[in-house]
Amino acid sequence: MKTETRLIRTQVERSDNKEHSVPLYMTSSYVFDDADHMAALFNDEEEGYIYSRYSNPNISEFVQKVADLERTETGWATASGMAAIFSVFGAFLESGDEILSSRSVFGSTHKLFTEILPKWGIKTTYVDFDDVDNWADSINKRTKILYLETPTNPGVDIIDLAKVGVITKQNGLLYVVDNCFATPINQKPADFGADLVIHSATKYFDGQGRTMGGIILGSEEHILKIQGFARHTGPALSPFNAWTLSKSLETLALRVERHNDNALEIAKRLEKHEAVEWVKYPFLASHPQYEIAKSQMKGGGGIVTFEVKGGLEKGKSFLNSLKMLSLTANLGDSRSIATHPASTTHSKLTEEDRMKVGISPGLIRISAGLEHLEDIWADIEQALS
Ligand SMILES: *Cc1c(COP(=O)(O)O)cnc(C)c1O
């Protein structure tokens, strides 16, 4: 079956009630048949559900669907994207280990690298997205993980996934990709050698701004290590959120196609608008890594960044003039969203660090939603004028 069909038809189990739509298993624990059954489950001699911090049928369904999408053996679901990211480091790193990471990472991931992981003696070295050919020079004996996001947030810069796959293989590093911005509909990092793929399910997987969630995808062997860490530290996804997310995945392919189409058309129109200084979108021919984007992505994604002529002041007045687009901290939602990264998600960085990751003072990030293109554009256009 094709992706679109599998997202709808994958069902882990059906109860004796023969329900058509998968029910919600809102239970914290499961009953054992007898003392031997209980012992067998606890000692991994038999498969089955024990306790919802370990797993739950709604979580299994969610994991199975996303692992299928990302073409990995299996996965582990978490309460949020950050819980997924932290679980990877918690499971794989020891004091003294080092991470090599692309400089442009999600704000909270940056905090993890610079303030939280150093408490346990784990150091992160940043490298630049446009310097992949020299990344190997920054690897040393202590480097264990290579971490990146592409397209980057909010600059939508593109990193060559296949090239990094060669570097990680040659140096025996765990290759970890946060694939949240692209979604597996547009890009499958495991095809380029990534060992672990991470998502904030809060974004496109839910797609309607309702739940938090996260997931890590990879081989049975790698996910077993994540399981060993996560089962006992408790970043579990709630059954309710897993159920919501599994339902949302049924429409993921359809939604991402529309996000892609709306974003590309908005980017093209912005590029022609006289009040716009510059615009960046992976599938615009003017994007500096357009060829790489085309070679590793099926669609350009839902995020467009641009700068209004007149810098910060005009950028703020653009945001304040929007009537329909939401000013909110989410992305990947059915509702179009506009944000100003320099004063919000990336305000903790110094101006110099912001410029290093391409966040100019007037940069505006649009998450193209699923409203009719002409309504989104009408709002952007009136705010520009
Ligand atoms: C939102 C986001 C995260 C964090 O996910 P939460 O679900 O908010 O914890 C991580 N990476 C990227 C790229 C994100 O956009």
mmCIF file of N, CA and C and ligand atoms in Angstrom, residues 79-85 105-109 147 149 151-153 178-181 198-203 211-214 329-331 365, ligand 1:
data_model
loop_
_atom_site.group_PDB
_atom_site.id
_atom_site.type_symbol
_atom_site.label_atom_id
_atom_site.label_comp_id
_atom_site.label_asym_id
_atom_site.label_seq_id
_atom_site.Cartn_x
_atom_site.Cartn_y
_atom_site.Cartn_z
ATOM 1 N N ALA A 79 6.631 12.782 25.553
ATOM 2 C CA ALA A 79 5.624 13.792 25.883
ATOM 3 C C ALA A 79 5.752 15.074 25.065
ATOM 4 N N SER A 80 6.939 15.346 24.528
ATOM 5 C CA SER A 80 7.160 16.558 23.727
ATOM 6 C C SER A 80 8.384 16.333 22.853
ATOM 7 N N GLY A 81 8.612 17.250 21.944
ATOM 8 C CA GLY A 81 9.814 17.160 21.112
ATOM 9 C C GLY A 81 11.074 17.253 21.953
ATOM 10 N N MET A 82 11.068 18.147 22.946
ATOM 11 C CA MET A 82 12.262 18.306 23.785
ATOM 12 C C MET A 82 12.521 17.060 24.622
ATOM 13 N N ALA A 83 11.456 16.375 25.054
ATOM 14 C CA ALA A 83 11.646 15.119 25.803
ATOM 15 C C ALA A 83 12.316 14.083 24.900
ATOM 16 N N ALA A 84 11.986 14.104 23.613
ATOM 17 C CA ALA A 84 12.619 13.179 22.660
ATOM 18 C C ALA A 84 14.105 13.515 22.518
ATOM 19 N N ILE A 85 14.390 14.801 22.356
ATOM 20 C CA ILE A 85 15.778 15.233 22.153
ATOM 21 C C ILE A 85 16.617 14.930 23.400
ATOM 22 N N VAL A 105 20.027 25.523 15.569
ATOM 23 C CA VAL A 105 19.121 24.542 16.166
ATOM 24 C C VAL A 105 18.014 25.256 16.921
ATOM 25 N N PHE A 106 16.943 24.533 17.172
ATOM 26 C CA PHE A 106 15.795 25.018 17.925
ATOM 27 C C PHE A 106 16.273 25.661 19.245
ATOM 28 N N GLY A 107 15.621 26.742 19.676
ATOM 29 C CA GLY A 107 16.052 27.512 20.848
ATOM 30 C C GLY A 107 16.288 26.677 22.094
ATOM 31 N N SER A 108 15.367 25.773 22.428
ATOM 32 C CA SER A 108 15.529 24.964 23.641
ATOM 33 C C SER A 108 16.654 23.940 23.480
ATOM 34 N N THR A 109 16.895 23.468 22.259
ATOM 35 C CA THR A 109 18.014 22.549 22.016
ATOM 36 C C THR A 109 19.324 23.288 22.262
ATOM 37 N N TYR A 147 24.707 16.125 15.331
ATOM 38 C CA TYR A 147 23.318 16.549 15.446
ATOM 39 C C TYR A 147 23.019 17.682 14.465
ATOM 40 N N GLU A 149 19.571 19.973 12.183
ATOM 41 C CA GLU A 149 18.204 20.196 11.698
ATOM 42 C C GLU A 149 18.318 20.731 10.278
ATOM 43 N N PRO A 151 15.322 21.651 6.956
ATOM 44 C CA PRO A 151 15.704 23.057 6.912
ATOM 45 C C PRO A 151 15.870 23.613 8.324
ATOM 46 N N THR A 152 16.769 24.587 8.458
ATOM 47 C CA THR A 152 17.033 25.149 9.778
ATOM 48 C C THR A 152 15.924 26.124 10.176
ATOM 49 N N ASN A 153 15.844 26.362 11.465
ATOM 50 C CA ASN A 153 14.855 27.277 12.040
ATOM 51 C C ASN A 153 15.569 28.531 12.525
ATOM 52 N N ASP A 178 16.934 16.191 13.574
ATOM 53 C CA ASP A 178 15.615 16.699 13.961
ATOM 54 C C ASP A 178 14.893 17.042 12.656
ATOM 55 N N ASN A 179 13.902 16.227 12.292
ATOM 56 C CA ASN A 179 13.242 16.338 10.980
ATOM 57 C C ASN A 179 11.903 17.056 11.055
ATOM 58 N N CYS A 180 11.714 17.824 12.131
ATOM 59 C CA CYS A 180 10.427 18.459 12.416
ATOM 60 C C CYS A 180 9.965 19.393 11.303
ATOM 61 N N PHE A 181 10.864 20.229 10.794
ATOM 62 C CA PHE A 181 10.471 21.230 9.796
ATOM 63 C C PHE A 181 10.040 20.601 8.476
ATOM 64 N N ILE A 198 14.343 12.573 14.818
ATOM 65 C CA ILE A 198 13.525 13.111 15.916
ATOM 66 C C ILE A 198 12.429 14.023 15.359
ATOM 67 N N HIS A 199 11.274 14.002 16.021
ATOM 68 C CA HIS A 199 10.210 14.940 15.665
ATOM 69 C C HIS A 199 9.590 15.564 16.903
ATOM 70 N N SER A 200 9.254 16.844 16.778
ATOM 71 C CA SER A 200 8.280 17.414 17.681
ATOM 72 C C SER A 200 6.938 17.130 17.022
ATOM 73 N N ALA A 201 6.155 16.215 17.617
ATOM 74 C CA ALA A 201 4.848 15.874 17.048
ATOM 75 C C ALA A 201 3.842 16.995 17.276
ATOM 76 N N THR A 202 4.239 17.941 18.145
ATOM 77 C CA THR A 202 3.423 19.119 18.433
ATOM 78 C C THR A 202 3.140 19.924 17.167
ATOM 79 N N LYS A 203 4.030 19.829 16.200
ATOM 80 C CA LYS A 203 3.955 20.692 15.021
ATOM 81 C C LYS A 203 3.090 20.024 13.937
ATOM 82 N N THR A 211 -2.115 19.316 20.753
ATOM 83 C CA THR A 211 -1.371 18.511 21.726
ATOM 84 C C THR A 211 0.132 18.689 21.609
ATOM 85 N N MET A 212 0.822 18.347 22.693
ATOM 86 C CA MET A 212 2.278 18.240 22.672
ATOM 87 C C MET A 212 2.626 16.777 22.407
ATOM 88 N N GLY A 213 3.773 16.539 21.822
ATOM 89 C CA GLY A 213 4.229 15.163 21.622
ATOM 90 C C GLY A 213 5.580 15.151 20.945
ATOM 91 N N GLY A 214 6.277 14.023 21.064
ATOM 92 C CA GLY A 214 7.569 13.876 20.393
ATOM 93 C C GLY A 214 7.810 12.428 20.057
ATOM 94 N N ALA A 329 3.478 31.129 19.154
ATOM 95 C CA ALA A 329 4.784 30.462 19.174
ATOM 96 C C ALA A 329 4.784 29.089 18.516
ATOM 97 N N ASN A 330 3.755 28.748 17.758
ATOM 98 C CA ASN A 330 3.716 27.417 17.158
ATOM 99 C C ASN A 330 4.057 27.484 15.663
ATOM 100 N N LEU A 331 4.116 26.322 15.028
ATOM 101 C CA LEU A 331 4.273 26.237 13.576
ATOM 102 C C LEU A 331 3.674 24.911 13.138
ATOM 103 N N ARG A 365 9.163 35.089 10.152
ATOM 104 C CA ARG A 365 8.945 33.701 9.764
ATOM 105 C C ARG A 365 7.442 33.454 9.614
HETATM 106 C C1 LIG B 1 9.133 22.774 18.397
HETATM 107 C C2 LIG B 1 10.410 22.151 18.034
HETATM 108 C C3 LIG B 1 11.092 21.332 18.942
HETATM 109 C C4 LIG B 1 10.602 21.087 20.348
HETATM 110 O O1 LIG B 1 9.401 20.405 20.362
HETATM 111 P P1 LIG B 1 8.318 20.561 21.576
HETATM 112 O O2 LIG B 1 7.242 19.618 21.166
HETATM 113 O O3 LIG B 1 7.914 21.992 21.613
HETATM 114 O O4 LIG B 1 9.015 20.140 22.822
HETATM 115 C C5 LIG B 1 12.268 20.762 18.524
HETATM 116 N N1 LIG B 1 12.759 20.978 17.298
HETATM 117 C C6 LIG B 1 12.137 21.767 16.401
HETATM 118 C C7 LIG B 1 12.750 21.986 15.052
HETATM 119 C C8 LIG B 1 10.947 22.384 16.725
HETATM 120 O O5 LIG B 1 10.325 23.180 15.840
#
